[in-house]
GROMACS .gro file of C-alpha atoms in nm:
model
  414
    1UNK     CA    1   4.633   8.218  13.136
    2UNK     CA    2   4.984   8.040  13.170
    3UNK     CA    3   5.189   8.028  13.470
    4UNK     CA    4   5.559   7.927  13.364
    5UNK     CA    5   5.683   7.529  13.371
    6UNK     CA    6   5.899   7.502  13.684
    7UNK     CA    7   6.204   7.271  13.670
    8UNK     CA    8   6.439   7.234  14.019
    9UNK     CA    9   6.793   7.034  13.976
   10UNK     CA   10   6.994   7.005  14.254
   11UNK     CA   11   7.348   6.878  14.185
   12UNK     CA   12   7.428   6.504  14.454
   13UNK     CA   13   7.649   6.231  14.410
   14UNK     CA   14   7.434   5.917  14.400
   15UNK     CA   15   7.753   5.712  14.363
   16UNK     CA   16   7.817   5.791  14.725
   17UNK     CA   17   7.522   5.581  14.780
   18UNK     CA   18   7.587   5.326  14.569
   19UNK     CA   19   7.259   5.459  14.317
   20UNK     CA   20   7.334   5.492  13.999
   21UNK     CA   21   7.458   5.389  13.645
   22UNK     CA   22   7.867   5.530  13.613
   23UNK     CA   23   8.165   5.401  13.480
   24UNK     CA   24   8.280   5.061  13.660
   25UNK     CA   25   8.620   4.958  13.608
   26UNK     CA   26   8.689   4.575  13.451
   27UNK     CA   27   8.247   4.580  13.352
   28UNK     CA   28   8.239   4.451  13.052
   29UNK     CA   29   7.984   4.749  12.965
   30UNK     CA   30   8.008   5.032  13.195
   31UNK     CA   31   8.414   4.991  13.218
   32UNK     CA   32   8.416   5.124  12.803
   33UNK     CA   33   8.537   5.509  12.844
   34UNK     CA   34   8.369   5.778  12.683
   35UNK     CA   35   8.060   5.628  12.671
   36UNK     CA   36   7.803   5.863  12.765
   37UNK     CA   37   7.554   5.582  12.911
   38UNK     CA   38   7.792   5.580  13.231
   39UNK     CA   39   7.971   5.898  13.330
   40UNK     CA   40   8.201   5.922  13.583
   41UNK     CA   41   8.086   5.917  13.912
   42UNK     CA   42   8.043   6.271  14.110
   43UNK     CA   43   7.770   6.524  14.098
   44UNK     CA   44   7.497   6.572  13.858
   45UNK     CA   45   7.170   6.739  13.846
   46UNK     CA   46   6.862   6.582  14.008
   47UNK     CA   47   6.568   6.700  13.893
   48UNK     CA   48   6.375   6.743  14.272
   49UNK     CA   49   6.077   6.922  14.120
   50UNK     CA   50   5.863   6.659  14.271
   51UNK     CA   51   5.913   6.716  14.589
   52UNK     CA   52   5.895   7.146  14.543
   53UNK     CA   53   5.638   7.308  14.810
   54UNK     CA   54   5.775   7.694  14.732
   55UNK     CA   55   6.036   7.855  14.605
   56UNK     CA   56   6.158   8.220  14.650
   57UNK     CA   57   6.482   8.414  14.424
   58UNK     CA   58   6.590   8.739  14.450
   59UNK     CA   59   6.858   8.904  14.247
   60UNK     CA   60   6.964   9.241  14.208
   61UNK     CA   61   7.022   9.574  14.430
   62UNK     CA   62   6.843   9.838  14.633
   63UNK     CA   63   6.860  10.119  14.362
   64UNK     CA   64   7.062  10.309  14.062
   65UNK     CA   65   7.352  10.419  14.358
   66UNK     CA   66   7.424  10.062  14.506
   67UNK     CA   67   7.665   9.765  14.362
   68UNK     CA   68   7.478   9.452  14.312
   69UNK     CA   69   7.410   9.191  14.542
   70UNK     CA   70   7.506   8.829  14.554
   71UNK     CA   71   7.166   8.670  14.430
   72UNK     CA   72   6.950   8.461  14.679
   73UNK     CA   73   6.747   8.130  14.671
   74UNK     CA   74   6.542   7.954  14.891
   75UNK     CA   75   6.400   7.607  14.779
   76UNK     CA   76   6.158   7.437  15.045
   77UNK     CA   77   6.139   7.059  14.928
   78UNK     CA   78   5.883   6.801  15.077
   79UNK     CA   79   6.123   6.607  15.341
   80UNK     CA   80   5.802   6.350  15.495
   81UNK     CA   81   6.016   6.087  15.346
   82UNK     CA   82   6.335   6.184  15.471
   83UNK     CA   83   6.442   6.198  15.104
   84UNK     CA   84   6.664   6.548  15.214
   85UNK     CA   85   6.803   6.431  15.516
   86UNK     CA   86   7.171   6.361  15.562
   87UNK     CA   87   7.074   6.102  15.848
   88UNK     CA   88   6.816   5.867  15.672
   89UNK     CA   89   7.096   5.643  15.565
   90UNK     CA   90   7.157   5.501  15.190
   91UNK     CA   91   6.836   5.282  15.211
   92UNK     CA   92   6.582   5.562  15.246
   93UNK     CA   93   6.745   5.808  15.086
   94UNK     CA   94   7.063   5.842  14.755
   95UNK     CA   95   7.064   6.218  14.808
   96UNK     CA   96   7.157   6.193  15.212
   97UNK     CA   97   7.509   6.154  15.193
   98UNK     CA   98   7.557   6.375  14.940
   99UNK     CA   99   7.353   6.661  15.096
  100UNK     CA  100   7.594   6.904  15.172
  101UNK     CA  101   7.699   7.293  15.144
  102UNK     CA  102   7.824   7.408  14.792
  103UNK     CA  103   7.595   7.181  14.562
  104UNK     CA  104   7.489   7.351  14.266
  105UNK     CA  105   7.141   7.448  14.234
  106UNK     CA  106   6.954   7.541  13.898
  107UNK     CA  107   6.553   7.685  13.889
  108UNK     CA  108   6.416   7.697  13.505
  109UNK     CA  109   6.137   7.825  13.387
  110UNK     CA  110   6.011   7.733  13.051
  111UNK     CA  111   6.296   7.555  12.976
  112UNK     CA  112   6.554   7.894  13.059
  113UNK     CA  113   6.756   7.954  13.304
  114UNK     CA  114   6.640   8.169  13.600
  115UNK     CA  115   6.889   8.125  13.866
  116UNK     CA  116   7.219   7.919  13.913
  117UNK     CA  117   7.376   7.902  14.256
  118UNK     CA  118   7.538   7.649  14.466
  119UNK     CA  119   7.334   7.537  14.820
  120UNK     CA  120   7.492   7.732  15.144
  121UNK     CA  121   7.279   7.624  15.396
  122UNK     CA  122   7.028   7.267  15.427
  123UNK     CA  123   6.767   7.377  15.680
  124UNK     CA  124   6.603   7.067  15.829
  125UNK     CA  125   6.247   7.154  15.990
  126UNK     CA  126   6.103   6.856  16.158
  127UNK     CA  127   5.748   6.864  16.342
  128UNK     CA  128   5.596   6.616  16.557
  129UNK     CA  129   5.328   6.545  16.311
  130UNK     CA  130   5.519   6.407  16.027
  131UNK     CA  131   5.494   6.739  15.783
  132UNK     CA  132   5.894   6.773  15.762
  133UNK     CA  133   6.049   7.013  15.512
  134UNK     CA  134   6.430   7.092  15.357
  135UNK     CA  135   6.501   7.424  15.297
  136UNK     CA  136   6.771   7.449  15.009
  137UNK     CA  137   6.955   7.803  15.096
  138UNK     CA  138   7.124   7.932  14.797
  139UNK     CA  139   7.368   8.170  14.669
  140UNK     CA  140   7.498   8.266  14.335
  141UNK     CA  141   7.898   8.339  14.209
  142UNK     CA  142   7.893   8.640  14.391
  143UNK     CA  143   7.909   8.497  14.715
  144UNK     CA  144   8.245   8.268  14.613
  145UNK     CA  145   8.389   8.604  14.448
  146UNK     CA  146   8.329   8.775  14.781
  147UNK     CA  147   8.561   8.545  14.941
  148UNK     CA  148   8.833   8.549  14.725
  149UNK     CA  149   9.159   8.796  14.696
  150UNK     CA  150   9.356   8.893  14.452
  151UNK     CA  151   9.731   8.951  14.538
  152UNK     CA  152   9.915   9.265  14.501
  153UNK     CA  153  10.013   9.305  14.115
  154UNK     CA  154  10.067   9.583  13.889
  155UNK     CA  155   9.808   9.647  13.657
  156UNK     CA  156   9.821   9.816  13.365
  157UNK     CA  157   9.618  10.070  13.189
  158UNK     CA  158   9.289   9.936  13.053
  159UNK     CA  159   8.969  10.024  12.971
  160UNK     CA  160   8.682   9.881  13.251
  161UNK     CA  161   8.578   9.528  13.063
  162UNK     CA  162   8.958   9.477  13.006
  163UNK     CA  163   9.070   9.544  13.409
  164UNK     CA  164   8.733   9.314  13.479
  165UNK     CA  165   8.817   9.069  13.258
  166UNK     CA  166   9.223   9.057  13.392
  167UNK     CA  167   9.112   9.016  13.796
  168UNK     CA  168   8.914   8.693  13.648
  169UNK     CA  169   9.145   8.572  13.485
  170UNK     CA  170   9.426   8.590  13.771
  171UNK     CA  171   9.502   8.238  13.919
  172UNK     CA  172   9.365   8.363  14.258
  173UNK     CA  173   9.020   8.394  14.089
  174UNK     CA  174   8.996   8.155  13.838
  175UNK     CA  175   8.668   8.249  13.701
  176UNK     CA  176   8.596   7.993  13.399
  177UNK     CA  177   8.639   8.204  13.078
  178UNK     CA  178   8.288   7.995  12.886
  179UNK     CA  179   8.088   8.180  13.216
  180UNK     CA  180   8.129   8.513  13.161
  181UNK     CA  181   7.944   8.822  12.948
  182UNK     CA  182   8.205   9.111  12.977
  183UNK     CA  183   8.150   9.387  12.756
  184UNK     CA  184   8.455   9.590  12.649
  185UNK     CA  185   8.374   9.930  12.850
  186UNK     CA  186   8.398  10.266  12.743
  187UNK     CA  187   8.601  10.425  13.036
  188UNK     CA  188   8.947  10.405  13.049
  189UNK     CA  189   9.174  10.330  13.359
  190UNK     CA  190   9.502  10.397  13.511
  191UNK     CA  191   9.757  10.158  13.547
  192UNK     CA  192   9.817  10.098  13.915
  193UNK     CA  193   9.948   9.855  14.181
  194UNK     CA  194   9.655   9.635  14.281
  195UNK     CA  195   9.692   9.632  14.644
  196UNK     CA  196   9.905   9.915  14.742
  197UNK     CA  197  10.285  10.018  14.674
  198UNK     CA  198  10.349  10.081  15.057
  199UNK     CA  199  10.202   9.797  15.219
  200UNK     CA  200  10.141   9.571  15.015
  201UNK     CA  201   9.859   9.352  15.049
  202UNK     CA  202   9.560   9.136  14.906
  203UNK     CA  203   9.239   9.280  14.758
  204UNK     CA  204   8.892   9.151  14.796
  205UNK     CA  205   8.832   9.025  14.426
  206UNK     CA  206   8.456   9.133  14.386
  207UNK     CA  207   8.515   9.451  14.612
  208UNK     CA  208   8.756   9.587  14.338
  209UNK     CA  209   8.540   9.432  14.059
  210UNK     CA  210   8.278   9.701  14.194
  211UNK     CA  211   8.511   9.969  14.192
  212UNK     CA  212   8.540   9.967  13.832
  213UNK     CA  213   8.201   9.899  13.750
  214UNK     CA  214   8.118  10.256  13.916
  215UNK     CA  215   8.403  10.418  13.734
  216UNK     CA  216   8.195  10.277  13.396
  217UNK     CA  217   7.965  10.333  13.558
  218UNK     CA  218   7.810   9.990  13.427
  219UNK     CA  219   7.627   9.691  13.562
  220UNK     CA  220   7.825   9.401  13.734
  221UNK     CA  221   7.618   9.120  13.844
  222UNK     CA  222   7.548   8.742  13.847
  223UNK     CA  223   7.350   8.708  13.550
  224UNK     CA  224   7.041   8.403  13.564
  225UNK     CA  225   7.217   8.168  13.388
  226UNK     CA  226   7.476   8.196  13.578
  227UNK     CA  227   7.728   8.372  13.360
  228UNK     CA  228   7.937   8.632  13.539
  229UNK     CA  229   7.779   8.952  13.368
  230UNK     CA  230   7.959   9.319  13.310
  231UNK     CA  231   7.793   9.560  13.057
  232UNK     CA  232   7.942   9.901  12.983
  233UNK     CA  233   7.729  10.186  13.028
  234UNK     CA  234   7.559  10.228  12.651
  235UNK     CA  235   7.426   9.900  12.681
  236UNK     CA  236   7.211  10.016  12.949
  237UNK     CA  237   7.067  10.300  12.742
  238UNK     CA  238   6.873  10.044  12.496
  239UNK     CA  239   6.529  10.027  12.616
  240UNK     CA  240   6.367   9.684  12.572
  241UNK     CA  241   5.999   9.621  12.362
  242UNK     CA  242   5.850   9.536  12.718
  243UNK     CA  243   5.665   9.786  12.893
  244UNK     CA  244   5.422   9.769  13.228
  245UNK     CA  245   5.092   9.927  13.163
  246UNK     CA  246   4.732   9.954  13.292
  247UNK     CA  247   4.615  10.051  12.957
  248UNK     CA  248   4.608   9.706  12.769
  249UNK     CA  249   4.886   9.773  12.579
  250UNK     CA  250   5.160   9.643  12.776
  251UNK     CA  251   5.206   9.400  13.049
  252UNK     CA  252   4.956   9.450  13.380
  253UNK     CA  253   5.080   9.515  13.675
  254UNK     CA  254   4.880   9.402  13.993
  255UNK     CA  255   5.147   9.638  14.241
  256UNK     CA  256   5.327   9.949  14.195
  257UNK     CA  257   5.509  10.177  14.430
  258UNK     CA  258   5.570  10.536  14.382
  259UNK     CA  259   5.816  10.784  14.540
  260UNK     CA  260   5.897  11.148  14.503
  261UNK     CA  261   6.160  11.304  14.743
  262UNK     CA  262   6.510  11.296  14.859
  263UNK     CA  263   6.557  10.925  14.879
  264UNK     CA  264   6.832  10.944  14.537
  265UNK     CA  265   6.901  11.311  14.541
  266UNK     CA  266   7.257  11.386  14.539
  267UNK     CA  267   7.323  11.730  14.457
  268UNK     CA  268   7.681  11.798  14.515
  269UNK     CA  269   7.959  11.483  14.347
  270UNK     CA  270   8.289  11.490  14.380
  271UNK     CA  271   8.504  11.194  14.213
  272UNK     CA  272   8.851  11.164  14.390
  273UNK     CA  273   9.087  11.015  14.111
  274UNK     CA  274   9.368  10.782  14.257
  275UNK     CA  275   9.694  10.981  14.344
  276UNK     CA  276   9.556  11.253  14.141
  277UNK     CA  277   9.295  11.553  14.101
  278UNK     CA  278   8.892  11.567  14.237
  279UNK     CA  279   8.643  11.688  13.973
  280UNK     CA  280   8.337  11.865  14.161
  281UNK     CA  281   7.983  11.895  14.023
  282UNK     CA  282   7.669  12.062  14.166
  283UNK     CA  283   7.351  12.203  14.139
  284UNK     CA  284   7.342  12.522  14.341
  285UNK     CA  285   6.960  12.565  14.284
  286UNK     CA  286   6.902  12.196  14.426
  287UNK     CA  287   7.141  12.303  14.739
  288UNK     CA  288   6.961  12.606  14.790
  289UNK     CA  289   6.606  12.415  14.789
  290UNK     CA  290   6.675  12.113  14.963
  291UNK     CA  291   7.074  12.158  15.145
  292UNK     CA  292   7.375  12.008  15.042
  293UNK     CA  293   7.311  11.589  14.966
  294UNK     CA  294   7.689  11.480  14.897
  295UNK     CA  295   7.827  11.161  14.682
  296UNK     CA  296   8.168  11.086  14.656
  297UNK     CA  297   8.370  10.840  14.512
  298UNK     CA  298   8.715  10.836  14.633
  299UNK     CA  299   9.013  10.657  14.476
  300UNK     CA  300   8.869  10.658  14.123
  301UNK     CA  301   9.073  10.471  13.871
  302UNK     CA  302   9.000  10.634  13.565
  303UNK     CA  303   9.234  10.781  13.380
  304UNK     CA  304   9.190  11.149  13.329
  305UNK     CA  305   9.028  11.490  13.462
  306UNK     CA  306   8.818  11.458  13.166
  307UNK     CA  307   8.678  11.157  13.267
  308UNK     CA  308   8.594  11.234  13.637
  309UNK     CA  309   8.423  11.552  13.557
  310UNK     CA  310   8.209  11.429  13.309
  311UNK     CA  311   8.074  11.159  13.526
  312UNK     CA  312   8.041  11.420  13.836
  313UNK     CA  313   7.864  11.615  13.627
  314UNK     CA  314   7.664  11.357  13.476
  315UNK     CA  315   7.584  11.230  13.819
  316UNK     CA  316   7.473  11.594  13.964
  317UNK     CA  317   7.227  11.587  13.611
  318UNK     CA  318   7.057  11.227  13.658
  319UNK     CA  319   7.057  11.232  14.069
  320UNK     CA  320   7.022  11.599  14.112
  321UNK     CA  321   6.669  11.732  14.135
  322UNK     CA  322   6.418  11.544  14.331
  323UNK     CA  323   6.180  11.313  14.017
  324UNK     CA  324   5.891  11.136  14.118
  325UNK     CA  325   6.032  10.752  14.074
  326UNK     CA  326   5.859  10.459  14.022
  327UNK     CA  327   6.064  10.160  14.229
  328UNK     CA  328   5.864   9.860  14.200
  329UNK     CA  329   5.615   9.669  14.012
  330UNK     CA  330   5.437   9.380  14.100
  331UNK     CA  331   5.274   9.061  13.850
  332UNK     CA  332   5.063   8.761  13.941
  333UNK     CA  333   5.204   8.572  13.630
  334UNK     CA  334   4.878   8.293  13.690
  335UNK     CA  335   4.667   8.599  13.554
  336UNK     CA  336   4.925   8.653  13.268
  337UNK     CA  337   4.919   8.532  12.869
  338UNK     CA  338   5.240   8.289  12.828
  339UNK     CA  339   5.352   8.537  12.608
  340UNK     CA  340   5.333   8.809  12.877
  341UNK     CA  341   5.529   8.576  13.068
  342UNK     CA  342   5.773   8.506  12.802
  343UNK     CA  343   5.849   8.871  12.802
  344UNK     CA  344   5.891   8.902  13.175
  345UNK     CA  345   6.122   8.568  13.217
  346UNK     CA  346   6.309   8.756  12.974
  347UNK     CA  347   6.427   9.030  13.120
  348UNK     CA  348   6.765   9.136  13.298
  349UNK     CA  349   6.908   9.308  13.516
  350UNK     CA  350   6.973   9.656  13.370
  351UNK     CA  351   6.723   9.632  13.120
  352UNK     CA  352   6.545   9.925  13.049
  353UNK     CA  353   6.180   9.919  13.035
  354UNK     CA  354   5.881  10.167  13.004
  355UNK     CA  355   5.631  10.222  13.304
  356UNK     CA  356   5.317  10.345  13.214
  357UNK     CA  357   5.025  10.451  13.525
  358UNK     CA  358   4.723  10.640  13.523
  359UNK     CA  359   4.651  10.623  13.908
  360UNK     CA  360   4.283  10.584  13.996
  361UNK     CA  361   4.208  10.624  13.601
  362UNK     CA  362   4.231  11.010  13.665
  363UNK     CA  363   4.408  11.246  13.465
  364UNK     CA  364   4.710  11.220  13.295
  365UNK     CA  365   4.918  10.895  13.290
  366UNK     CA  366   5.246  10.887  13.419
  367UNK     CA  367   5.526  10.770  13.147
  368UNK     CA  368   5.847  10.681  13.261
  369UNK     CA  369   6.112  10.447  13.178
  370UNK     CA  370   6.299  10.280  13.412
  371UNK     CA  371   6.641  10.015  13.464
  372UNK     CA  372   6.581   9.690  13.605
  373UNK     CA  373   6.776   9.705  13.953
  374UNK     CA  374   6.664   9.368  14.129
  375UNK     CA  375   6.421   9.066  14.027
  376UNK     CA  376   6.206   8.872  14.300
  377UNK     CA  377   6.026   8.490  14.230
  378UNK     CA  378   5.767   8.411  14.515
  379UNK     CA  379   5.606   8.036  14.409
  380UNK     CA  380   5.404   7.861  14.560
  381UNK     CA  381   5.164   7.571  14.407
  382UNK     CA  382   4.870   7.802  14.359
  383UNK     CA  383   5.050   8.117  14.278
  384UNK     CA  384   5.347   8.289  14.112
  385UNK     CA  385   5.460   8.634  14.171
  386UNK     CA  386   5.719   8.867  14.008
  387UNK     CA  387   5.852   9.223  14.144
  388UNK     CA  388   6.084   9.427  13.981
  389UNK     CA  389   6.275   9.668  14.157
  390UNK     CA  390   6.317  10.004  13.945
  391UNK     CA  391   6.488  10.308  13.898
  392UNK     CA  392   6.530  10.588  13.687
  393UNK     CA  393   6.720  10.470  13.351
  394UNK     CA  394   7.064  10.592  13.298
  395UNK     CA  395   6.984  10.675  12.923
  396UNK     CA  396   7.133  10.949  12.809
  397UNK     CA  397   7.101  11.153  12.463
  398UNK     CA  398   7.116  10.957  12.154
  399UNK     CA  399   7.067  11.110  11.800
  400UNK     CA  400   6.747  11.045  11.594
  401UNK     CA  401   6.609  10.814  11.904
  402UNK     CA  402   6.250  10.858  11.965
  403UNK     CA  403   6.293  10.819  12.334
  404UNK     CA  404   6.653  10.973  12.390
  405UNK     CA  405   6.668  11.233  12.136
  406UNK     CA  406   6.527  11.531  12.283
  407UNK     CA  407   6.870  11.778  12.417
  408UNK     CA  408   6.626  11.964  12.637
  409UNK     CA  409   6.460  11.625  12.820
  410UNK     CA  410   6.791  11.418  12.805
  411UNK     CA  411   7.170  11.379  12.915
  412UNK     CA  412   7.462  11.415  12.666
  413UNK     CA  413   7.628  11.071  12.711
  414UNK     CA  414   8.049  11.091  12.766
   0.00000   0.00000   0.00000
């Protein structure tokens, strides 16, 4: 059994302390630019895993019918020393002066990537016998998109990944073009003025950004590494090789949670195109059984009455009869294979796995497969623990495919 290799770096500036080899001007050795012996001085990662007592990440969203989430971090570092304490002064400490908000923060495992942030918050818990901690409070590119706005503009007609890929871009936003994953995107949207004809006025940049990732609809998040992520809505019909079993042929599960109700029913849609016509989809059976459970998405941006009504009525099909769900699955990765673990740390969000459960060992197992809606880290010396929040995959029909290719079991895709 093989728990994963954990690896903290926390971006200081040990210049600021005078630690450090960097580029000295008129030294005979460090003074020689471009030598890669002595940068320039200003942040770099630290590798703190030393001083790690826990460490808890969680990235993702509630379910299927939510936008994503700005990822979370909380690092809780051994601070007996004062090592983490912006008081300690320069002789106890080269990280004190530089501890402050907006440092970047990276947790590997097994050498990848699992979260990239920057520090919001340096919680300083002192006691009176000595056992002092540092809480590193983290938050990934979502929470510097949220408070950022994008000026009133005309855009023009574009498909999704294009319009996503333009709002980075603009000057306002600035979003580095080597730390991003933007697929093209299959629905197509209107030109429009960004921010009102009217009145004009500034836009919350990731507040639009989700706007067109429901008009996809697609998957906008903060991807581990880092990388702003957008993928259009086929790439989140291709079920992954991992599945969660209890039958010993997939990956054990030590928790799962169940649900079967009204919790994701939506039975009546309507999609509200900008400036222009409402498509309506519902299932009058579902209304008559369980009353009228409304979505709508008002000021869609896509291009055409084709387009709205085949996502209302794709909607209505995937949300609208009540399906016994499975939402979340639990894994003590200490109890794991490393290749079990290998094929957990690997997956995204979005991904689309299979769940299979036989509960209590009686009767017939349930089969389902799910998307990947929100990963959760819980560390601690002794322990590691994964959940994955779930919910019911968006895949739709797909000729020949052993999983998708039944008309009567499956949704045509549009």
């Amino acid at each position: 059994m093989a728990a994963p290799t954990i690896t903290v770096e926390i971006a200081f500036d040990l210049s600021a302390a005078g630690q450090g080899d960097f580029l000295t001007l008129d030294d005979p050795i460090k003074g020689e630019l471009g030598n890669s012996s002595y940068p320039l001085a200003g942040d770099t990662l630290q590798d703190v895993t030393e001083y790690v007592r826990s460490i808890g990440i969680r990235r993702g969203r509630s379910n299927s019918l939510e936008r994503f989430q700005a990822g979370a971090c909380e690092v809780s570092l051994d601070n007996r020393s004062r090592l983490f304490d912006p008081t300690a002064g320069t002789a106890i400490s080269p990280y004190g002066v530089s501890l402050k908000p907006r440092k970047e923060i990276v947790v590997s495992m097994n050498g990848s990537r699992e979260f990239v942030g920057q520090v919001e918050d340096w919680d300083l818990a002192y006691t009176v016998s000595g056992d002092s901690t540092t809480v590193a409070k983290a938050a990934d590119g979502f929470a510097l998109l949220s408070q950022q706005t994008i000026s009133p503009h005309l855009a023009t007609a574009q498909t999704t990944g294009e319009r996503v890929a333009a709002v980075l871009d603009r000057a306002e936003v600035g979003w580095p073009g080597a730390r991003r994953s933007i697929d093209t995107g299959l629905a197509d949207l209107v030109g429009e003025y960004v921010g009102g004809t009217t009145s004009p006025a500034p836009v919350n940049a990731l507040t639009y950004l989700q706007s067109v990732e429901r008009d996809e609809p697609g998957a906008l998040f903060i991807a581990k590494d880092g990388f702003l992520t957008f993928r259009q809505r086929t790439d989140l019909q291709q079920v992954t090789s991992v599945s969660f079993t209890d039958d010993g042929t997939g990956v054990p599960f030590t928790s799962i949670s169940v649900e079967y109700g009204t919790e994701q029913l939506r039975n009546s849609v309507e999609i509200a195109r900008l400036n222009a016509g409402t498509a309506v989809a519902s299932d009058t059976e579902s209304r008559a059984d369980y009353g009228v459970i409304a979505y709508e998405q008002r000021d869609s941006l896509l291009d055409s009455d084709v387009q709205a009504q085949a996502l209302a009525d794709w909607l209505v099909n995937l949300y609208g009869q009540p399906q016994l769900r499975i939402n979340e699955v639990g894994f003590a990765l200490t109890s794991l294979t490393s290749s079990q673990v290998d094929q957990l740390l690997g997956l995204e969000l979005g991904d689309a796995v299979q769940v299979v459960f036989t509960p209590n060992g009686v009767g017939d197992p349930i089969s389902r497969y799910v998307a990947i809606d929100s990963i959760e880290h819980n560390i601690s010396p002794s322990d590691h623990r994964m959940v994955f929040g779930l919910s019911q995959t968006i895949g739709a029909f797909i000729l020949d495919s052993p999983i998708f290719g039944e008309l009567d079991d499956d949704i045509l895709g549009f």
